[in-house]
Tab-separated table of C-alpha atoms and ligand atoms in Angstrom:
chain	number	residue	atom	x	y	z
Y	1	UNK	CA	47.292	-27.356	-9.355
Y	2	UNK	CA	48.556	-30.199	-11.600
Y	3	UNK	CA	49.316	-29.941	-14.808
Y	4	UNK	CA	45.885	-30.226	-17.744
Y	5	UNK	CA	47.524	-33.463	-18.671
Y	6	UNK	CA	47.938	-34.741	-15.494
Y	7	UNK	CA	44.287	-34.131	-14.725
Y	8	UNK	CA	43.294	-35.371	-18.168
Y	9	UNK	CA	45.042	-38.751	-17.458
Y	10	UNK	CA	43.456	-39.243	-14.406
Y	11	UNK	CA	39.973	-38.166	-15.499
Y	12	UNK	CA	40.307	-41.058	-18.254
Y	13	UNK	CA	41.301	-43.285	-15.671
Y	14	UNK	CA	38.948	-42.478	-12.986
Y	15	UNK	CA	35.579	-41.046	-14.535
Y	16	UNK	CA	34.441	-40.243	-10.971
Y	17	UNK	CA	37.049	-37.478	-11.266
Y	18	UNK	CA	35.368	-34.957	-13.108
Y	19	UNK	CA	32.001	-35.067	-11.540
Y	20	UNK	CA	33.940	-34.055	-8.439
Y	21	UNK	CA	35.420	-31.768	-10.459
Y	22	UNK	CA	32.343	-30.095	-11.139
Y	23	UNK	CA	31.136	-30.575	-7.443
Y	24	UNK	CA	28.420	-33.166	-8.341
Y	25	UNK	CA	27.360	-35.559	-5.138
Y	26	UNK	CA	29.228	-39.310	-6.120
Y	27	UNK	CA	29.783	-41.814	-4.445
Y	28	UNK	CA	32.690	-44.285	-4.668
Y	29	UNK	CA	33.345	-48.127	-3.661
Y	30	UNK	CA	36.757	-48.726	-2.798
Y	31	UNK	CA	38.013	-51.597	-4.887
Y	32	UNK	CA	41.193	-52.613	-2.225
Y	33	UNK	CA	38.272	-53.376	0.044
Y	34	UNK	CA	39.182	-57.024	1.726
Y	35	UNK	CA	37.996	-59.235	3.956
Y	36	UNK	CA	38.873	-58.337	7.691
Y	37	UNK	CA	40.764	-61.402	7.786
Y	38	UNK	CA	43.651	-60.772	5.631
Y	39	UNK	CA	42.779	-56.749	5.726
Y	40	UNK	CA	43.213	-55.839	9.507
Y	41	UNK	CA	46.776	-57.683	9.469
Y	42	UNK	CA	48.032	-55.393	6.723
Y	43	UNK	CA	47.502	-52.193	9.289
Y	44	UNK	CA	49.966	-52.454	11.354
Y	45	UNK	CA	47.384	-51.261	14.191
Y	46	UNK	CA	46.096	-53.770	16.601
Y	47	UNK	CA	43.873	-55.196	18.489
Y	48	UNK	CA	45.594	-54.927	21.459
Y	49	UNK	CA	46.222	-51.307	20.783
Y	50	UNK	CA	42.868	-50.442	21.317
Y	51	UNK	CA	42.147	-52.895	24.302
Y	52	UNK	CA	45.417	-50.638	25.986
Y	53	UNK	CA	43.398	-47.535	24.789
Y	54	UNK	CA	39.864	-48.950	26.238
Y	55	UNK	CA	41.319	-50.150	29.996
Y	56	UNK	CA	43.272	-46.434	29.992
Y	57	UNK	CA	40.204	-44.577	29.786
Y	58	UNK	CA	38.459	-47.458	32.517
Y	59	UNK	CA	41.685	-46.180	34.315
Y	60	UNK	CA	40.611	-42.858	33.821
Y	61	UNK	CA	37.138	-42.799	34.460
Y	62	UNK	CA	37.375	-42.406	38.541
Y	63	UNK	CA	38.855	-39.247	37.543
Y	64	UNK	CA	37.296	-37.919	34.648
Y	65	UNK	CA	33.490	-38.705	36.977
Y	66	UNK	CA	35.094	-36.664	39.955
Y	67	UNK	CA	36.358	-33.308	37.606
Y	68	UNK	CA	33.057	-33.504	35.031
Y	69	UNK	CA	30.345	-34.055	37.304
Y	70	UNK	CA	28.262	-34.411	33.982
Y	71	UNK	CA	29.891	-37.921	33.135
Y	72	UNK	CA	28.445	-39.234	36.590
Y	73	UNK	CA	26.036	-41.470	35.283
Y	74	UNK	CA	28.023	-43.201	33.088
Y	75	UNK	CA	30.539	-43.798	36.190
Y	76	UNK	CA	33.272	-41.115	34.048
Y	77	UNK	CA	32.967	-42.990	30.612
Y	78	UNK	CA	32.631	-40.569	28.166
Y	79	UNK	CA	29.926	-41.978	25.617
Y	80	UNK	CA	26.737	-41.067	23.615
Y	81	UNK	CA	23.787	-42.836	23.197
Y	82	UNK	CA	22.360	-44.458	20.202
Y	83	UNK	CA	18.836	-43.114	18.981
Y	84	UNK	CA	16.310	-44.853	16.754
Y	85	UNK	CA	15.309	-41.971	14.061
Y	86	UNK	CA	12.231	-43.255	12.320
Y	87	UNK	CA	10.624	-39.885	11.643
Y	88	UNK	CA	13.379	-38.848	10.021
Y	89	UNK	CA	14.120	-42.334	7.955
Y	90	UNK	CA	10.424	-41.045	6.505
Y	91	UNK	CA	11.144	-37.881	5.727
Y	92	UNK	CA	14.454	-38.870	3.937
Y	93	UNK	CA	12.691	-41.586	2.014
Y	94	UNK	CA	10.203	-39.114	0.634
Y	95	UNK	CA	12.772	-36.152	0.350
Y	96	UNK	CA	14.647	-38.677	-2.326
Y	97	UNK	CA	11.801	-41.006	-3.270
Y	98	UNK	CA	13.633	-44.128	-2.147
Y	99	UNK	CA	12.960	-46.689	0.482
Y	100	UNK	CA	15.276	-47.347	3.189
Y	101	UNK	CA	14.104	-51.238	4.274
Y	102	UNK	CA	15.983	-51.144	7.256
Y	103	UNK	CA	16.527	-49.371	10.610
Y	104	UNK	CA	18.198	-45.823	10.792
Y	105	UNK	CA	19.873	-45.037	13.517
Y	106	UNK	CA	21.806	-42.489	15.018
Y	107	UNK	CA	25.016	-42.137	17.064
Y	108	UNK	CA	24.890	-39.169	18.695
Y	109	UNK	CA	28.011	-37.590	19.399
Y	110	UNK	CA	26.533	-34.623	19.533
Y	111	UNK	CA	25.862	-35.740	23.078
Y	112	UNK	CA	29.183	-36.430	24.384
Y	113	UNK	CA	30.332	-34.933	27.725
Y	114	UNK	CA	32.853	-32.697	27.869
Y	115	UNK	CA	33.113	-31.400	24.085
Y	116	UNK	CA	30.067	-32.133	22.681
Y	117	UNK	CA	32.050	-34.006	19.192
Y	118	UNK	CA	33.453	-37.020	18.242
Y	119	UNK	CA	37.000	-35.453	19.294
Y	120	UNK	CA	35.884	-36.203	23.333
Y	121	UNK	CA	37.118	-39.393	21.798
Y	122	UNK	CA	40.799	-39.329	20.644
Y	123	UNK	CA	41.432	-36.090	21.942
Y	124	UNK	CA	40.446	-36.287	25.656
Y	125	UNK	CA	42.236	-40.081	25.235
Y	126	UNK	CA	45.377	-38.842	24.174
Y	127	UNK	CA	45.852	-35.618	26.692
Y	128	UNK	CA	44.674	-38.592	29.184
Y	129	UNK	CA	47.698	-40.742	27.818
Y	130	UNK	CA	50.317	-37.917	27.929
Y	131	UNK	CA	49.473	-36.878	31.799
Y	132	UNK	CA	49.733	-40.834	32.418
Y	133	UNK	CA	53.006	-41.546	30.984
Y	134	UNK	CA	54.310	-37.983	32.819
Y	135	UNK	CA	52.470	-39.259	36.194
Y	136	UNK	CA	54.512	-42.866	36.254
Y	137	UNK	CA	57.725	-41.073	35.176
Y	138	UNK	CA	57.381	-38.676	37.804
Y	139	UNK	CA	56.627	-41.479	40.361
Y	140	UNK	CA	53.228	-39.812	41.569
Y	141	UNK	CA	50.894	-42.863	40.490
Y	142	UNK	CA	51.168	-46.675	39.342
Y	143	UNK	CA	48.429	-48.284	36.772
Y	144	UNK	CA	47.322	-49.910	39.780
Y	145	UNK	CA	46.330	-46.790	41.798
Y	146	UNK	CA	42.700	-44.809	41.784
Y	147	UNK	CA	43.167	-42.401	38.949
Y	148	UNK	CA	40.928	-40.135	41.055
Y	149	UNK	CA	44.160	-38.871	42.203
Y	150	UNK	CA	45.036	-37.103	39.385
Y	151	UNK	CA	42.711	-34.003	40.737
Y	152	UNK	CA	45.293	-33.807	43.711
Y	153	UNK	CA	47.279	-30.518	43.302
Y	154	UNK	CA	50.389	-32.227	43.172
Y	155	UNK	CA	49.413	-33.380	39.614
Y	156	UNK	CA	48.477	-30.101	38.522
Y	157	UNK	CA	52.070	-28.783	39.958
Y	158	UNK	CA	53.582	-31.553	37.610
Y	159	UNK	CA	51.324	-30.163	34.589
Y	160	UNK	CA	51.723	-26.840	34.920
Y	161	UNK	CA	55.230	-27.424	34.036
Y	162	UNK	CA	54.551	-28.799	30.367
Y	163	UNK	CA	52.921	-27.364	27.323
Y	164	UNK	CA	50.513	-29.200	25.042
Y	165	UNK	CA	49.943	-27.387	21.848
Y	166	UNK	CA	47.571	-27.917	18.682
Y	167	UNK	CA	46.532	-26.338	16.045
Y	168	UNK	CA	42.561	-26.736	15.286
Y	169	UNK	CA	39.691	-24.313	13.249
Y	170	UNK	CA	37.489	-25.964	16.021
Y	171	UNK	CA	36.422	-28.804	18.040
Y	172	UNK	CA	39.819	-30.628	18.263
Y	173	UNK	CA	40.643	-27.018	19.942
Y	174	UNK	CA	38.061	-27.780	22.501
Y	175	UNK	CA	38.676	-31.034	23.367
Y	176	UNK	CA	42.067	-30.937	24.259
Y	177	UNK	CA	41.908	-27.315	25.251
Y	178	UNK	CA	38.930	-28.433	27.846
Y	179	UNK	CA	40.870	-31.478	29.328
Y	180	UNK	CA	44.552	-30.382	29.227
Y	181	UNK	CA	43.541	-27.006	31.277
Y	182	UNK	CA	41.587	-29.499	33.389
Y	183	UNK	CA	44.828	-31.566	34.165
Y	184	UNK	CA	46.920	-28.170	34.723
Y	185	UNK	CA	48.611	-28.103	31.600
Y	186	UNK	CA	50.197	-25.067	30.015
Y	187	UNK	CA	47.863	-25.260	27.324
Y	188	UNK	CA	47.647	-23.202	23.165
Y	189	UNK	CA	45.241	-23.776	20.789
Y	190	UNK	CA	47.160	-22.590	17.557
Y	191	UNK	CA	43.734	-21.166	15.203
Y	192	UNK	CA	43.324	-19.672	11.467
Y	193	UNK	CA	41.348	-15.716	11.474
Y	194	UNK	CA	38.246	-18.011	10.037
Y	195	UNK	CA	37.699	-19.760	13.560
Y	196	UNK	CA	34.340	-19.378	15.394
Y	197	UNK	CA	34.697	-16.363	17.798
Y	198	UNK	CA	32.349	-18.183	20.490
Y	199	UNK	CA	35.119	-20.886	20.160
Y	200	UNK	CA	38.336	-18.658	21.052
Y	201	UNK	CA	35.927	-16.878	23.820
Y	202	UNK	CA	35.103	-20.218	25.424
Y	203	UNK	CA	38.744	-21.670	25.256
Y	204	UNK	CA	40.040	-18.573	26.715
Y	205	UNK	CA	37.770	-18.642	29.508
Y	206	UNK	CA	38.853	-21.843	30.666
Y	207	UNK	CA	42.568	-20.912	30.820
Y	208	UNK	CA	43.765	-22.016	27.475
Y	209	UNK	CA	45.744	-19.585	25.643
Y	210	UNK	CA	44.310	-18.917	21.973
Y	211	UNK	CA	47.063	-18.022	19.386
Y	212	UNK	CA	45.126	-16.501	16.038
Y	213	UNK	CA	46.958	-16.455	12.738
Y	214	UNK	CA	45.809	-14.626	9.911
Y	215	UNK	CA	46.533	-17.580	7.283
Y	216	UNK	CA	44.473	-20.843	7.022
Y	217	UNK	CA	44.123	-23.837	8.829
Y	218	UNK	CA	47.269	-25.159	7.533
Y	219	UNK	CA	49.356	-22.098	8.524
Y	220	UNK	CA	48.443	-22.453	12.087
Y	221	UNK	CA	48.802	-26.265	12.702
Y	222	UNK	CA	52.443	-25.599	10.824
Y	223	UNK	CA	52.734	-22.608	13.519
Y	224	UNK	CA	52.112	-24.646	16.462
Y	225	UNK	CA	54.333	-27.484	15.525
Y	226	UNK	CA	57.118	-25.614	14.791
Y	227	UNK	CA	56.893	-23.735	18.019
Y	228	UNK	CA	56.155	-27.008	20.164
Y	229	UNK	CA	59.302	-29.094	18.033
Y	230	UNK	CA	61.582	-26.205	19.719
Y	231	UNK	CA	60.544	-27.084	23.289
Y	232	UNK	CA	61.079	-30.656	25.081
Y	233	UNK	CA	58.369	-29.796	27.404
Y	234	UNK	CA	56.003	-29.623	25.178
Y	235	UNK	CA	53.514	-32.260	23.711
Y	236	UNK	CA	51.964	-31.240	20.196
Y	237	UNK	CA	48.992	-33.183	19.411
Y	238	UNK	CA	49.064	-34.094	15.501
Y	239	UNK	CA	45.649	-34.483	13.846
Y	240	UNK	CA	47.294	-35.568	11.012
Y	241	UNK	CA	49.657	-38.423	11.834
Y	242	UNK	CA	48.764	-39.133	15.282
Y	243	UNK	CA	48.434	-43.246	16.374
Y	244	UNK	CA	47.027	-41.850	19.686
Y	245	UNK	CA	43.837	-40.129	18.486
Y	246	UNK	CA	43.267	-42.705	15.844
Y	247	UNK	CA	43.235	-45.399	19.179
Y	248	UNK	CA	41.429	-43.378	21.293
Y	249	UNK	CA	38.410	-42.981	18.214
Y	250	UNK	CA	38.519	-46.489	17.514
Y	251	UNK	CA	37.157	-47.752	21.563
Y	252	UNK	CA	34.178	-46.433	19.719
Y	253	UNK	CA	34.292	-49.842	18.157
Y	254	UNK	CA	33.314	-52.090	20.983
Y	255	UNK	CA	31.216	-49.506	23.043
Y	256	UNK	CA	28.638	-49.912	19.894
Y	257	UNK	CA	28.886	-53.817	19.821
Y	258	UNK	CA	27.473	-53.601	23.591
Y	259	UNK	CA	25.535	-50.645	22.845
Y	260	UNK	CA	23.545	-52.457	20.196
Y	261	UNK	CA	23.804	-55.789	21.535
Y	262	UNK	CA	21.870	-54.129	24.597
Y	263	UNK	CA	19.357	-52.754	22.458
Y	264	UNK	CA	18.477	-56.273	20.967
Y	265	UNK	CA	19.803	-54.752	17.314
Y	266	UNK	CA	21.737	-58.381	15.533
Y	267	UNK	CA	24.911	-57.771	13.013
Y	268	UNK	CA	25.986	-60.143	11.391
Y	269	UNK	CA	26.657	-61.188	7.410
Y	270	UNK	CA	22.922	-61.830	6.811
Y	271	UNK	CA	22.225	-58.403	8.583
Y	272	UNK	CA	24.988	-56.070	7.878
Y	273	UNK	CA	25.204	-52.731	9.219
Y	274	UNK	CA	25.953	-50.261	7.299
Y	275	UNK	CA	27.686	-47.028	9.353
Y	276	UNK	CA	28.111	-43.603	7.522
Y	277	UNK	CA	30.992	-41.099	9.370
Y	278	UNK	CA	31.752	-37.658	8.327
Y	279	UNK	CA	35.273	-37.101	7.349
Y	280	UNK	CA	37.858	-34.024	7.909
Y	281	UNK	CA	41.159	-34.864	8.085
Y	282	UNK	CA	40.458	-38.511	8.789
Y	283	UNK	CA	41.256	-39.624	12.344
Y	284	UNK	CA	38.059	-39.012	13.705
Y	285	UNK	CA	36.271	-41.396	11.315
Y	286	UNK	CA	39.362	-43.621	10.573
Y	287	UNK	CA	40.158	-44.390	14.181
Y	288	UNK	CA	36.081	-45.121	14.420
Y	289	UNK	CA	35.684	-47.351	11.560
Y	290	UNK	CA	38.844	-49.403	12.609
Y	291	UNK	CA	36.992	-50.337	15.911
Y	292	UNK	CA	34.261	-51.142	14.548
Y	293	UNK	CA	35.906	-53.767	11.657
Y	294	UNK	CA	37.322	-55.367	15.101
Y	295	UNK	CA	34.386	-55.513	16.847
Y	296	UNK	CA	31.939	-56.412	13.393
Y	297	UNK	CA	34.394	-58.033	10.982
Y	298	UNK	CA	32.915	-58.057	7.544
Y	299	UNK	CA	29.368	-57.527	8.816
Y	300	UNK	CA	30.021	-53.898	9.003
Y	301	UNK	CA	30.160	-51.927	5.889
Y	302	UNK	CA	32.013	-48.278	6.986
Y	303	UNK	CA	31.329	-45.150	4.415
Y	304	UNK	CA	33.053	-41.699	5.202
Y	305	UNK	CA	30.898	-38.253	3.906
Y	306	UNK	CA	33.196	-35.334	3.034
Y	307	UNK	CA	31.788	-32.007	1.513
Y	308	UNK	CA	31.699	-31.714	-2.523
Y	309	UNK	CA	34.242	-28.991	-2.451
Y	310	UNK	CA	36.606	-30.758	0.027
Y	311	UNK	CA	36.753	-34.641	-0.656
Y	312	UNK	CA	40.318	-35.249	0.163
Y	313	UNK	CA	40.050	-38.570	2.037
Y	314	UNK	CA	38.093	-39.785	-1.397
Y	315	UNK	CA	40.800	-38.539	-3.712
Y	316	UNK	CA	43.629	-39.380	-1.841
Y	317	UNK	CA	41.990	-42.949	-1.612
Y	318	UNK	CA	40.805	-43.366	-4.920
Y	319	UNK	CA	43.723	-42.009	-6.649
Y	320	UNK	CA	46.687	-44.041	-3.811
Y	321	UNK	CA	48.281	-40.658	-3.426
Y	322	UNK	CA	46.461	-40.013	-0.082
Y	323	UNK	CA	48.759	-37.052	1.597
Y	324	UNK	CA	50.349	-36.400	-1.558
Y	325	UNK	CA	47.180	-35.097	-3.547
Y	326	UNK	CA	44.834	-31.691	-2.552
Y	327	UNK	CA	41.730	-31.102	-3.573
Y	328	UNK	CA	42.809	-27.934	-5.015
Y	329	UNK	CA	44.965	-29.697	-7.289
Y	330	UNK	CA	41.991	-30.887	-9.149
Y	331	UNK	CA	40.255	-27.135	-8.983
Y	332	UNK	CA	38.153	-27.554	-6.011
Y	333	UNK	CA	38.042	-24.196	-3.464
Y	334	UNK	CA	38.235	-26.478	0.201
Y	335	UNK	CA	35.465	-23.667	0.875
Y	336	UNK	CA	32.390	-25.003	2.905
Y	337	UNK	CA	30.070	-24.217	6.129
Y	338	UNK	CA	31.284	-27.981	7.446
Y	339	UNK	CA	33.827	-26.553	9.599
Y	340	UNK	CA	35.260	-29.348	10.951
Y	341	UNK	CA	35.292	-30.900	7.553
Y	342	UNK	CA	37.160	-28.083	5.249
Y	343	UNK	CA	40.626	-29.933	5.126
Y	344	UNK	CA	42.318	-29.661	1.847
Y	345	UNK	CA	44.796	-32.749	2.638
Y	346	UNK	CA	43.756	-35.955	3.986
Y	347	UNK	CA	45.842	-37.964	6.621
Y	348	UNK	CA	47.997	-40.159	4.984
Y	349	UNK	CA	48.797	-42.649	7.875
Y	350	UNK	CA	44.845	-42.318	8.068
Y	351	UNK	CA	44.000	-42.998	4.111
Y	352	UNK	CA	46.764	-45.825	3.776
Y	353	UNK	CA	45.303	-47.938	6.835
Y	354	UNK	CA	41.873	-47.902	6.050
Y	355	UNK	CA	42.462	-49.051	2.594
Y	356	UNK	CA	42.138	-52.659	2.660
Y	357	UNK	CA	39.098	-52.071	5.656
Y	358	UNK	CA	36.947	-48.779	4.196
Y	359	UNK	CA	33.683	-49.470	2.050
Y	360	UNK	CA	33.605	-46.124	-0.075
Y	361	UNK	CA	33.484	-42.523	0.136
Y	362	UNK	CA	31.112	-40.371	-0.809
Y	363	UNK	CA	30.314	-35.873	-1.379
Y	364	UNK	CA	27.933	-33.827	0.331
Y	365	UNK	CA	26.880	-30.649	-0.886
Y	366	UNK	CA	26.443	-27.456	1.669
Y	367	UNK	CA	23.063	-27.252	0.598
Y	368	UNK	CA	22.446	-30.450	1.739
Y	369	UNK	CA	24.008	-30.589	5.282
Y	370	UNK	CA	21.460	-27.518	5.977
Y	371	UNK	CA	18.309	-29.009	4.374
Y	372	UNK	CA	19.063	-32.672	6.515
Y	373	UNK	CA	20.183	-30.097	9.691
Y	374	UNK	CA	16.753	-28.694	9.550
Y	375	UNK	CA	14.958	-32.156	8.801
Y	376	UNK	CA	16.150	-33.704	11.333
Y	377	UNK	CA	15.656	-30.999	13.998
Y	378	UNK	CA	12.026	-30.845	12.789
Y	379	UNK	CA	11.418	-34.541	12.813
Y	380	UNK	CA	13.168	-35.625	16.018
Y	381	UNK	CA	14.427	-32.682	17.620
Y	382	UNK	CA	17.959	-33.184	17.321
Y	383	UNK	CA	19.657	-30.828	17.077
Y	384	UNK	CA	23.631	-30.984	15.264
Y	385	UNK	CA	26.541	-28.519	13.433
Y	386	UNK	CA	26.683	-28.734	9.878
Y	387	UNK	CA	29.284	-30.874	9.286
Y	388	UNK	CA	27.586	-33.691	11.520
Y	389	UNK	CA	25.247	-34.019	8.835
Y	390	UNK	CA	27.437	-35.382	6.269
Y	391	UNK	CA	26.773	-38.770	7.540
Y	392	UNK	CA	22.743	-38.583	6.993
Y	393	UNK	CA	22.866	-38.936	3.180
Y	394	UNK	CA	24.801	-42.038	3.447
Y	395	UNK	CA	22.016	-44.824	3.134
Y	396	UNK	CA	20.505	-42.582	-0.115
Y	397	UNK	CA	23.934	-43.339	-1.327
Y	398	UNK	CA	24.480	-47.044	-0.745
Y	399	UNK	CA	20.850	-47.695	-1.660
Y	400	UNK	CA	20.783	-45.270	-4.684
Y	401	UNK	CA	24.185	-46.861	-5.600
Y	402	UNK	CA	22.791	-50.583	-5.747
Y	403	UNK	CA	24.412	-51.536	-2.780
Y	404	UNK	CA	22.363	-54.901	-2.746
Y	405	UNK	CA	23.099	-55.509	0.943
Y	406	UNK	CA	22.160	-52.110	2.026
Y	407	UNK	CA	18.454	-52.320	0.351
Y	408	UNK	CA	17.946	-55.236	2.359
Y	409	UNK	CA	15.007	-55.292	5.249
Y	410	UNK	CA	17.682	-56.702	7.799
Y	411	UNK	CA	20.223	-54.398	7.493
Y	412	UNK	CA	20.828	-51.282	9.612
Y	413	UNK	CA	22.370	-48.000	8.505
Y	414	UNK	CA	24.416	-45.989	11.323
Y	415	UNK	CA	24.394	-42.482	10.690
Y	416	UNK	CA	27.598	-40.606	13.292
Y	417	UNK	CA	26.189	-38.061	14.278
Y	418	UNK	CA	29.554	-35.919	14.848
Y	419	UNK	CA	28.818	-32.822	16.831
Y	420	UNK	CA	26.491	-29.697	17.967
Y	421	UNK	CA	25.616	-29.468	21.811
Y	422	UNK	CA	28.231	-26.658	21.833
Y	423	UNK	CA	27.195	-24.642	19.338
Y	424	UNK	CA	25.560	-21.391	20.784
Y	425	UNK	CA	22.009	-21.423	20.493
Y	426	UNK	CA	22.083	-18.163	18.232
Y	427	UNK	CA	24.568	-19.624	15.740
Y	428	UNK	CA	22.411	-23.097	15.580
Y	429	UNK	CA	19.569	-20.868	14.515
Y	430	UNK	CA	21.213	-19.075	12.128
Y	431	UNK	CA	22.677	-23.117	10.516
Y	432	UNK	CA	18.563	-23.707	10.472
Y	433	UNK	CA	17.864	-21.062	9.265
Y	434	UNK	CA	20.487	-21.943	6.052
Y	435	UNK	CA	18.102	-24.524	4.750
Y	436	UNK	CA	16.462	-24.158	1.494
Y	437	UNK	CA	18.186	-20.735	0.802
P	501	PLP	C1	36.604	-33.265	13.465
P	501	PLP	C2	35.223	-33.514	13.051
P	501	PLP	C3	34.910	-34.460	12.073
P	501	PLP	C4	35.932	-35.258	11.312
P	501	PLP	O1	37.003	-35.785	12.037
P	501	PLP	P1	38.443	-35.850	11.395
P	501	PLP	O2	39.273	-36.537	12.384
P	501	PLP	O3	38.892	-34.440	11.135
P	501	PLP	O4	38.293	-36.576	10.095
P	501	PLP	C5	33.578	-34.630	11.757
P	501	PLP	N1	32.602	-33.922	12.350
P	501	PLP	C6	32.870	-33.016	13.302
P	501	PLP	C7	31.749	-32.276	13.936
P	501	PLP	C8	34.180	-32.783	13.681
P	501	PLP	O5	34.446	-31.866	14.619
């Protein structure tokens, strides 16, 4: 907690402050916002960065088709389709009384292979990136070669031999539990006591050793990189600073410029598009919205939806202290159903990047993840987790917020659709089941 002062001061200085204080639903346009132009350079990230990450995976993909028959159609490239939701752009104009002029749609990484969540982006890429770099040291393959070859046993000999270690409530667990058992790896999914049971069953099943702690989130990500700093052999994936995930997320970027180029959908100034990402720890939707700034340039507007009692991206943003602030030190509990949003700390590296490229934030309350969970399954029959929903109140927001470019007939509004095929069918009942209560 800070000190009443403290929060006093920054209360006068930032209004916003004590409506999120008192859990209302805000929404706030970052003023560093710059043009692409002269904001991109200030990152330190690059465009070639992510081109490396993008031909990696097309390295990849023999491999990844041949060990997750499921990715066969897409020829081993792990991506989600973009759906068209008008049914549910009518029920969310009536829910609010608003009108949304332009097209919603919906990216649905609900639908990914292998993990079912926007992590089968940066994690699969950077377990991919660490078996690569061990592969050419050990002399088994060459960038050249047919990465198919990396389901030969004398891979998974090489693996075997090294740990990869991370500490996750959830689906960061499963993604790079999934593909580093795949590989061979040694693999432990460091988790807090409040972790999803079906979660440690499933991750055990496939060979990855589950390590429970009885503390929080925080307690078990500190766990598992204290154990994985004492061994050389080991690789610990962090969520919080890690360059790797954020590349891997931000492919996303140019997948959608051909995935809506192909569906005859124009962005461009006069028809901006407006894309609304749920936000945890940051990566996820940082890594995202950076590929998409290189692929749209100004055109496209990027919003990240965190839950009203965990906004740390938004008050580490708004505030400049990004890793340095919790919510908690303004009063707030970091208690909410959005699992994979109930971070306390943002990612600094994250925050501090996206600052001269990030539209606004805005807060989501619980209530309202379940009521647009059960919308949206009743309108279109999709079906995603809680904190996948965060994204769906985004053009109420923008439009709500006078936005002027986001009322306009030409633009479209993106909603990330984050995660849910995994979810058990009895727990997804039980989230529908949530709404209106
Ligand atoms: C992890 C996750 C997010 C947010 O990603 P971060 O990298 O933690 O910001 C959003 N939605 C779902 C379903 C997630 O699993």
């Amino acid at each position: 907690m800070m000190e009443k002062t403290q929060i006093n001061e920054w209360k006068e200085k930032l209004p916003l402050i004590g409506k999120m204080m008192a859990r209302e639903e805000v929404l706030w346009l970052n003023p560093l916002l710059e043009s692409t132009v002269t904001g991109l350079p200030k990152t330190g990230v690059t465009a070639a960065d992510v081109k490396d990450a993008s031909n990696r995976l097309k390295r990849f993909a023999p491999y990844i088709e041949r060990v997750f028959p499921e990715t066969k159609a897409s020829n081993g490239i792990i991506e989600s389709p973009i759906t068209a939701i008008p049914n549910m752009k009518e029920a969310l104009s009536n829910a609010y009384g608003i009108t949304i002029p332009g097209e919603l749609l919906l990216k649905e990484d609900n639908a990914l292979p292998i993990s079912g969540s926007i992590k089968a982006r940066g994690g699969i890429y950077e377990i991919l990136k660490h078996a690569e770099t061990l592969a050419i040291e050990h002399g088994l393959i060459t960038t050249e070669d047919d990465y198919a070859k990396f389901a030969e046993p004398e891979f998974g000999n090489l693996f075997a031999k090294h740990k990869i270690a991370v500490g996750s409530t959830g689906n960061l667990g499963l993604s790079i539990g999934i593909m580093s058992a795949k590989l061979g790896f040694n693999v432990t999914v460091h988790m807090s006591a409040d972790a999803k049971q079906w979660k440690k069953d499933m991750l055990r099943e496939k060979g990855v050793t589950v390590v429970e702690y009885a503390d929080d989130y925080s307690k078990a990500v500190e766990e598992g990189r204290r154990q994985a700093e004492a061994d050389p052999l080991c690789h610990f994936v962090d969520d919080e600073n890690s360059l790797d995930l954020f590349l891997g997320y931000a492919v996303a970027g140019e997948r959608v410029a051909s995935q809506l180029e192909a569906r005859g959908t124009t962005v461009n100034e006069d028809s901006p598009l407006f894309v609304y990402l749920p936000c945890g720890v940051g990566g996820g939707p940082g890594g995202v919205a950076f590929g998409l700034k290189l692929a749209f340039g100004d055109a496209v507007r990027c919003f990240f939806a965190e839950p009203t009692h965990s906004p740390c991206m938004m008050l580490g943003m708004m505030t400049g202290l990004h890793d340095e602030v919790s919510v908690s030190d303004f009063s707030l509990d970091n208690k909410t159903a959005a699992d994979g949003l109930a971070v306390g700390t943002a990612s600094g590296f994250v925050g501090k990047t996206m600052e001269p490229l990030l539209s606004g934030c805005y807060t989501i309350a619980d209530d309202t993840m379940f009521n647009q969970l059960k919308l949206l399954a009743d309108t279109e029959g999709i079906k995603l987790e809680p904190s996948a929903l965060a994204g769906m109140t985004g053009p109420v927001q923008v439009i709500r917020g006078n936005v002027t470019e986001a009322k306009s007939a030409a633009a479209t509004h993106l909603v990330w659709g984050t995660g849910g095929s995994m979810v058990p069918e009895a727990e997804m009942d039980l989230y529908y089941g949530m709404a209106g209560k």
